């Protein structure tokens, strides 16, 4: 009689891996940080990078029309933007009390319990809402930070309360004043960005009003960046190396340094200046300038003792605007570098298909061509 061997025992059940949750109130007190936050050796931060000297631009004097001030400002911006795309603006006209209040309300939001912050959770593929280290989007090289992003629309035809309404609908009446503060702050940033666009136009030899008019009715993004202390700041990054895909970034740092820019083959720090905004060119404006002005690689480092905060306003064109350089910037020596595109198509690419880096525009161009074939 042939005996049938018993069936093999069933394999042990596969344990479902729980998704990583970035809760700094817990993680920063552990002896080690999760491996998902550890960056490759060649990308690990240098925490004591030398300072990058970037020119302070007196925007108020430029806008006054003073001939010598216009000449000086446009020359400084031209040199900085052809090399690395970073400069400071001072005498910018933004109320210091408003800036301080915008920083204070960051403490209100990021000081809440994680479950409360997650009421504003950012959905995959979207750019608005709360994100705890992008854990739902990336699996490795995670940034040690939390962000809150929201849309600002500068409607030229009517008064817009888009930010106030966003927070009222998302977080309730307790966030009425929160929404009011950032509505006012974004309106100030939008006005400031249009003045900067006049400066960029003059420095490129384009009509002074060309870029200002292009960004009237801008559809922009505001982001609050919150970098908790990290017990292993030499292993991780607050924000990984990237170029901004947007047009222009207007950043206000608190007094805790952390911003670094890659220039001439090395990382350099941009130290905080309380009375100044750090401005940098993004990929979309690099395309608008036909590569005359550069979108530069930058990152943020963290530290083991202090929270770092920054306010970032990302200027973006109206969704219907076609991004292409003015004819004066295209000639036989400077042929078109990128095809026509709209901001929503680049935004979709960076949110759903590509992690922004130094080659975003080149990869986006290839993606566009494949999509249109």
PDB file of N, CA, C and O in Angstrom, residues 54-59 62 69-89 195-205 248 279-281 285 292-294:
ATOM      1  N   UNK A  54      25.758  86.327  -1.432  1.00  0.00           N
ATOM      2  CA  UNK A  54      24.832  86.663  -2.517  1.00  0.00           C
ATOM      3  C   UNK A  54      24.423  88.120  -2.383  1.00  0.00           C
ATOM      4  O   UNK A  54      24.338  88.646  -1.276  1.00  0.00           O
ATOM      5  N   UNK A  55      24.179  88.788  -3.506  1.00  0.00           N
ATOM      6  CA  UNK A  55      23.985  90.236  -3.461  1.00  0.00           C
ATOM      7  C   UNK A  55      22.632  90.628  -2.867  1.00  0.00           C
ATOM      8  O   UNK A  55      21.598  90.056  -3.222  1.00  0.00           O
ATOM      9  N   UNK A  56      22.626  91.615  -1.934  1.00  0.00           N
ATOM     10  CA  UNK A  56      21.360  92.184  -1.484  1.00  0.00           C
ATOM     11  C   UNK A  56      20.879  93.234  -2.494  1.00  0.00           C
ATOM     12  O   UNK A  56      21.642  94.129  -2.875  1.00  0.00           O
ATOM     13  N   UNK A  57      19.647  93.119  -2.936  1.00  0.00           N
ATOM     14  CA  UNK A  57      19.098  94.029  -3.927  1.00  0.00           C
ATOM     15  C   UNK A  57      18.121  94.980  -3.239  1.00  0.00           C
ATOM     16  O   UNK A  57      17.171  94.537  -2.590  1.00  0.00           O
ATOM     17  N   UNK A  58      18.351  96.273  -3.368  1.00  0.00           N
ATOM     18  CA  UNK A  58      17.451  97.273  -2.810  1.00  0.00           C
ATOM     19  C   UNK A  58      16.273  97.429  -3.768  1.00  0.00           C
ATOM     20  O   UNK A  58      16.335  98.197  -4.727  1.00  0.00           O
ATOM     21  N   UNK A  59      15.213  96.669  -3.499  1.00  0.00           N
ATOM     22  CA  UNK A  59      14.094  96.646  -4.436  1.00  0.00           C
ATOM     23  C   UNK A  59      13.331  97.968  -4.445  1.00  0.00           C
ATOM     24  O   UNK A  59      12.881  98.425  -5.491  1.00  0.00           O
ATOM     25  N   UNK A  62      15.074 100.375  -6.673  1.00  0.00           N
ATOM     26  CA  UNK A  62      14.862  99.984  -8.073  1.00  0.00           C
ATOM     27  C   UNK A  62      13.483 100.420  -8.553  1.00  0.00           C
ATOM     28  O   UNK A  62      13.339 101.010  -9.633  1.00  0.00           O
ATOM     29  N   UNK A  69      20.082 103.372  -9.372  1.00  0.00           N
ATOM     30  CA  UNK A  69      19.608 102.212  -8.613  1.00  0.00           C
ATOM     31  C   UNK A  69      19.137 101.113  -9.555  1.00  0.00           C
ATOM     32  O   UNK A  69      19.389  99.923  -9.312  1.00  0.00           O
ATOM     33  N   UNK A  70      18.448 101.492 -10.636  1.00  0.00           N
ATOM     34  CA  UNK A  70      17.986 100.513 -11.622  1.00  0.00           C
ATOM     35  C   UNK A  70      19.182  99.821 -12.272  1.00  0.00           C
ATOM     36  O   UNK A  70      19.200  98.591 -12.423  1.00  0.00           O
ATOM     37  N   UNK A  71      20.186 100.595 -12.631  1.00  0.00           N
ATOM     38  CA  UNK A  71      21.369 100.039 -13.282  1.00  0.00           C
ATOM     39  C   UNK A  71      22.115  99.090 -12.350  1.00  0.00           C
ATOM     40  O   UNK A  71      22.490  97.979 -12.754  1.00  0.00           O
ATOM     41  N   UNK A  72      22.295  99.504 -11.098  1.00  0.00           N
ATOM     42  CA  UNK A  72      23.032  98.684 -10.140  1.00  0.00           C
ATOM     43  C   UNK A  72      22.293  97.384  -9.840  1.00  0.00           C
ATOM     44  O   UNK A  72      22.877  96.297  -9.860  1.00  0.00           O
ATOM     45  N   UNK A  73      20.985  97.492  -9.594  1.00  0.00           N
ATOM     46  CA  UNK A  73      20.191  96.306  -9.244  1.00  0.00           C
ATOM     47  C   UNK A  73      20.149  95.309 -10.397  1.00  0.00           C
ATOM     48  O   UNK A  73      20.315  94.103 -10.197  1.00  0.00           O
ATOM     49  N   UNK A  74      19.928  95.803 -11.605  1.00  0.00           N
ATOM     50  CA  UNK A  74      19.828  94.889 -12.750  1.00  0.00           C
ATOM     51  C   UNK A  74      21.166  94.215 -13.035  1.00  0.00           C
ATOM     52  O   UNK A  74      21.205  93.032 -13.430  1.00  0.00           O
ATOM     53  N   UNK A  75      22.271  94.917 -12.820  1.00  0.00           N
ATOM     54  CA  UNK A  75      23.587  94.310 -13.023  1.00  0.00           C
ATOM     55  C   UNK A  75      23.856  93.211 -11.997  1.00  0.00           C
ATOM     56  O   UNK A  75      24.320  92.117 -12.348  1.00  0.00           O
ATOM     57  N   UNK A  76      23.540  93.481 -10.709  1.00  0.00           N
ATOM     58  CA  UNK A  76      23.760  92.493  -9.654  1.00  0.00           C
ATOM     59  C   UNK A  76      22.912  91.235  -9.883  1.00  0.00           C
ATOM     60  O   UNK A  76      23.382  90.109  -9.743  1.00  0.00           O
ATOM     61  N   UNK A  77      21.647  91.446 -10.240  1.00  0.00           N
ATOM     62  CA  UNK A  77      20.747  90.312 -10.475  1.00  0.00           C
ATOM     63  C   UNK A  77      21.199  89.514 -11.690  1.00  0.00           C
ATOM     64  O   UNK A  77      21.171  88.277 -11.679  1.00  0.00           O
ATOM     65  N   UNK A  78      21.610  90.198 -12.729  1.00  0.00           N
ATOM     66  CA  UNK A  78      22.052  89.509 -13.938  1.00  0.00           C
ATOM     67  C   UNK A  78      23.229  88.591 -13.640  1.00  0.00           C
ATOM     68  O   UNK A  78      23.261  87.422 -14.065  1.00  0.00           O
ATOM     69  N   UNK A  79      24.187  89.097 -12.891  1.00  0.00           N
ATOM     70  CA  UNK A  79      25.378  88.297 -12.571  1.00  0.00           C
ATOM     71  C   UNK A  79      25.015  87.095 -11.701  1.00  0.00           C
ATOM     72  O   UNK A  79      25.471  85.973 -11.942  1.00  0.00           O
ATOM     73  N   UNK A  80      24.175  87.323 -10.697  1.00  0.00           N
ATOM     74  CA  UNK A  80      23.804  86.240  -9.782  1.00  0.00           C
ATOM     75  C   UNK A  80      22.973  85.167 -10.494  1.00  0.00           C
ATOM     76  O   UNK A  80      23.185  83.968 -10.302  1.00  0.00           O
ATOM     77  N   UNK A  81      22.045  85.592 -11.328  1.00  0.00           N
ATOM     78  CA  UNK A  81      21.129  84.636 -11.954  1.00  0.00           C
ATOM     79  C   UNK A  81      21.779  83.865 -13.093  1.00  0.00           C
ATOM     80  O   UNK A  81      21.333  82.763 -13.431  1.00  0.00           O
ATOM     81  N   UNK A  82      22.797  84.421 -13.709  1.00  0.00           N
ATOM     82  CA  UNK A  82      23.515  83.667 -14.731  1.00  0.00           C
ATOM     83  C   UNK A  82      24.421  82.612 -14.092  1.00  0.00           C
ATOM     84  O   UNK A  82      24.716  81.590 -14.716  1.00  0.00           O
ATOM     85  N   UNK A  83      24.844  82.871 -12.847  1.00  0.00           N
ATOM     86  CA  UNK A  83      25.757  81.938 -12.184  1.00  0.00           C
ATOM     87  C   UNK A  83      25.023  80.874 -11.376  1.00  0.00           C
ATOM     88  O   UNK A  83      25.290  79.678 -11.514  1.00  0.00           O
ATOM     89  N   UNK A  84      24.087  81.317 -10.499  1.00  0.00           N
ATOM     90  CA  UNK A  84      23.422  80.332  -9.629  1.00  0.00           C
ATOM     91  C   UNK A  84      21.958  80.639  -9.352  1.00  0.00           C
ATOM     92  O   UNK A  84      21.251  79.789  -8.798  1.00  0.00           O
ATOM     93  N   UNK A  85      21.461  81.813  -9.674  1.00  0.00           N
ATOM     94  CA  UNK A  85      20.032  82.076  -9.553  1.00  0.00           C
ATOM     95  C   UNK A  85      19.542  82.494  -8.186  1.00  0.00           C
ATOM     96  O   UNK A  85      18.333  82.528  -7.940  1.00  0.00           O
ATOM     97  N   UNK A  86      20.449  82.825  -7.243  1.00  0.00           N
ATOM     98  CA  UNK A  86      20.048  83.221  -5.890  1.00  0.00           C
ATOM     99  C   UNK A  86      20.447  84.671  -5.608  1.00  0.00           C
ATOM    100  O   UNK A  86      21.552  85.098  -5.954  1.00  0.00           O
ATOM    101  N   UNK A  87      19.544  85.419  -4.967  1.00  0.00           N
ATOM    102  CA  UNK A  87      19.875  86.767  -4.503  1.00  0.00           C
ATOM    103  C   UNK A  87      18.949  87.123  -3.342  1.00  0.00           C
ATOM    104  O   UNK A  87      17.971  86.419  -3.056  1.00  0.00           O
ATOM    105  N   UNK A  88      19.261  88.216  -2.648  1.00  0.00           N
ATOM    106  CA  UNK A  88      18.438  88.723  -1.549  1.00  0.00           C
ATOM    107  C   UNK A  88      17.705  89.971  -1.996  1.00  0.00           C
ATOM    108  O   UNK A  88      18.228  90.753  -2.797  1.00  0.00           O
ATOM    109  N   UNK A  89      16.492  90.193  -1.479  1.00  0.00           N
ATOM    110  CA  UNK A  89      15.834  91.484  -1.666  1.00  0.00           C
ATOM    111  C   UNK A  89      15.625  92.129  -0.301  1.00  0.00           C
ATOM    112  O   UNK A  89      15.145  91.492   0.642  1.00  0.00           O
ATOM    113  N   UNK A 195       7.045  92.931  -8.550  1.00  0.00           N
ATOM    114  CA  UNK A 195       8.146  93.897  -8.563  1.00  0.00           C
ATOM    115  C   UNK A 195       9.459  93.241  -8.947  1.00  0.00           C
ATOM    116  O   UNK A 195      10.261  93.798  -9.714  1.00  0.00           O
ATOM    117  N   UNK A 196       9.697  92.034  -8.428  1.00  0.00           N
ATOM    118  CA  UNK A 196      10.913  91.301  -8.779  1.00  0.00           C
ATOM    119  C   UNK A 196      10.910  90.948 -10.260  1.00  0.00           C
ATOM    120  O   UNK A 196      11.954  90.976 -10.925  1.00  0.00           O
ATOM    121  N   UNK A 197       9.731  90.654 -10.807  1.00  0.00           N
ATOM    122  CA  UNK A 197       9.643  90.341 -12.236  1.00  0.00           C
ATOM    123  C   UNK A 197      10.007  91.547 -13.108  1.00  0.00           C
ATOM    124  O   UNK A 197      10.563  91.391 -14.193  1.00  0.00           O
ATOM    125  N   UNK A 198       9.679  92.733 -12.647  1.00  0.00           N
ATOM    126  CA  UNK A 198      10.133  93.933 -13.369  1.00  0.00           C
ATOM    127  C   UNK A 198      11.656  93.970 -13.405  1.00  0.00           C
ATOM    128  O   UNK A 198      12.266  94.246 -14.446  1.00  0.00           O
ATOM    129  N   UNK A 199      12.269  93.685 -12.256  1.00  0.00           N
ATOM    130  CA  UNK A 199      13.730  93.675 -12.162  1.00  0.00           C
ATOM    131  C   UNK A 199      14.340  92.630 -13.088  1.00  0.00           C
ATOM    132  O   UNK A 199      15.314  92.899 -13.804  1.00  0.00           O
ATOM    133  N   UNK A 200      13.767  91.441 -13.115  1.00  0.00           N
ATOM    134  CA  UNK A 200      14.287  90.385 -13.982  1.00  0.00           C
ATOM    135  C   UNK A 200      14.133  90.753 -15.452  1.00  0.00           C
ATOM    136  O   UNK A 200      15.007  90.464 -16.278  1.00  0.00           O
ATOM    137  N   UNK A 201      13.017  91.398 -15.785  1.00  0.00           N
ATOM    138  CA  UNK A 201      12.814  91.838 -17.163  1.00  0.00           C
ATOM    139  C   UNK A 201      13.872  92.823 -17.609  1.00  0.00           C
ATOM    140  O   UNK A 201      14.470  92.695 -18.689  1.00  0.00           O
ATOM    141  N   UNK A 202      14.138  93.824 -16.763  1.00  0.00           N
ATOM    142  CA  UNK A 202      15.164  94.823 -17.093  1.00  0.00           C
ATOM    143  C   UNK A 202      16.531  94.168 -17.217  1.00  0.00           C
ATOM    144  O   UNK A 202      17.301  94.458 -18.144  1.00  0.00           O
ATOM    145  N   UNK A 203      16.856  93.261 -16.292  1.00  0.00           N
ATOM    146  CA  UNK A 203      18.185  92.649 -16.302  1.00  0.00           C
ATOM    147  C   UNK A 203      18.391  91.736 -17.511  1.00  0.00           C
ATOM    148  O   UNK A 203      19.529  91.505 -17.928  1.00  0.00           O
ATOM    149  N   UNK A 204      17.298  91.235 -18.104  1.00  0.00           N
ATOM    150  CA  UNK A 204      17.400  90.400 -19.301  1.00  0.00           C
ATOM    151  C   UNK A 204      17.287  91.210 -20.594  1.00  0.00           C
ATOM    152  O   UNK A 204      17.386  90.646 -21.692  1.00  0.00           O
ATOM    153  N   UNK A 205      17.078  92.510 -20.465  1.00  0.00           N
ATOM    154  CA  UNK A 205      16.925  93.331 -21.657  1.00  0.00           C
ATOM    155  C   UNK A 205      15.563  93.214 -22.304  1.00  0.00           C
ATOM    156  O   UNK A 205      15.379  93.557 -23.475  1.00  0.00           O
ATOM    157  N   UNK A 248       9.560  81.172  -9.498  1.00  0.00           N
ATOM    158  CA  UNK A 248      10.355  82.000  -8.593  1.00  0.00           C
ATOM    159  C   UNK A 248      10.009  81.579  -7.178  1.00  0.00           C
ATOM    160  O   UNK A 248       8.840  81.318  -6.869  1.00  0.00           O
ATOM    161  N   UNK A 279      15.629  84.969  -2.690  1.00  0.00           N
ATOM    162  CA  UNK A 279      14.897  84.736  -3.934  1.00  0.00           C
ATOM    163  C   UNK A 279      15.725  83.823  -4.819  1.00  0.00           C
ATOM    164  O   UNK A 279      16.941  84.007  -4.931  1.00  0.00           O
ATOM    165  N   UNK A 280      15.072  82.834  -5.419  1.00  0.00           N
ATOM    166  CA  UNK A 280      15.804  82.021  -6.393  1.00  0.00           C
ATOM    167  C   UNK A 280      14.941  81.703  -7.611  1.00  0.00           C
ATOM    168  O   UNK A 280      13.715  81.618  -7.534  1.00  0.00           O
ATOM    169  N   UNK A 281      15.619  81.558  -8.731  1.00  0.00           N
ATOM    170  CA  UNK A 281      14.987  81.221 -10.006  1.00  0.00           C
ATOM    171  C   UNK A 281      14.576  79.752  -9.991  1.00  0.00           C
ATOM    172  O   UNK A 281      15.313  78.903  -9.498  1.00  0.00           O
ATOM    173  N   UNK A 285      10.902  79.608 -14.822  1.00  0.00           N
ATOM    174  CA  UNK A 285      11.472  80.869 -15.291  1.00  0.00           C
ATOM    175  C   UNK A 285      12.758  80.640 -16.078  1.00  0.00           C
ATOM    176  O   UNK A 285      13.069  81.414 -16.994  1.00  0.00           O
ATOM    177  N   UNK A 292      18.909  81.713 -20.002  1.00  0.00           N
ATOM    178  CA  UNK A 292      19.859  82.782 -19.651  1.00  0.00           C
ATOM    179  C   UNK A 292      20.067  82.799 -18.137  1.00  0.00           C
ATOM    180  O   UNK A 292      21.178  83.032 -17.663  1.00  0.00           O
ATOM    181  N   UNK A 293      18.965  82.603 -17.391  1.00  0.00           N
ATOM    182  CA  UNK A 293      19.030  82.570 -15.929  1.00  0.00           C
ATOM    183  C   UNK A 293      18.893  81.128 -15.454  1.00  0.00           C
ATOM    184  O   UNK A 293      18.148  80.340 -16.031  1.00  0.00           O
ATOM    185  N   UNK A 294      19.601  80.797 -14.357  1.00  0.00           N
ATOM    186  CA  UNK A 294      19.738  79.410 -13.939  1.00  0.00           C
ATOM    187  C   UNK A 294      18.843  79.064 -12.743  1.00  0.00           C
ATOM    188  O   UNK A 294      18.665  79.857 -11.833  1.00  0.00           O
TER     189      UNK A 294
END
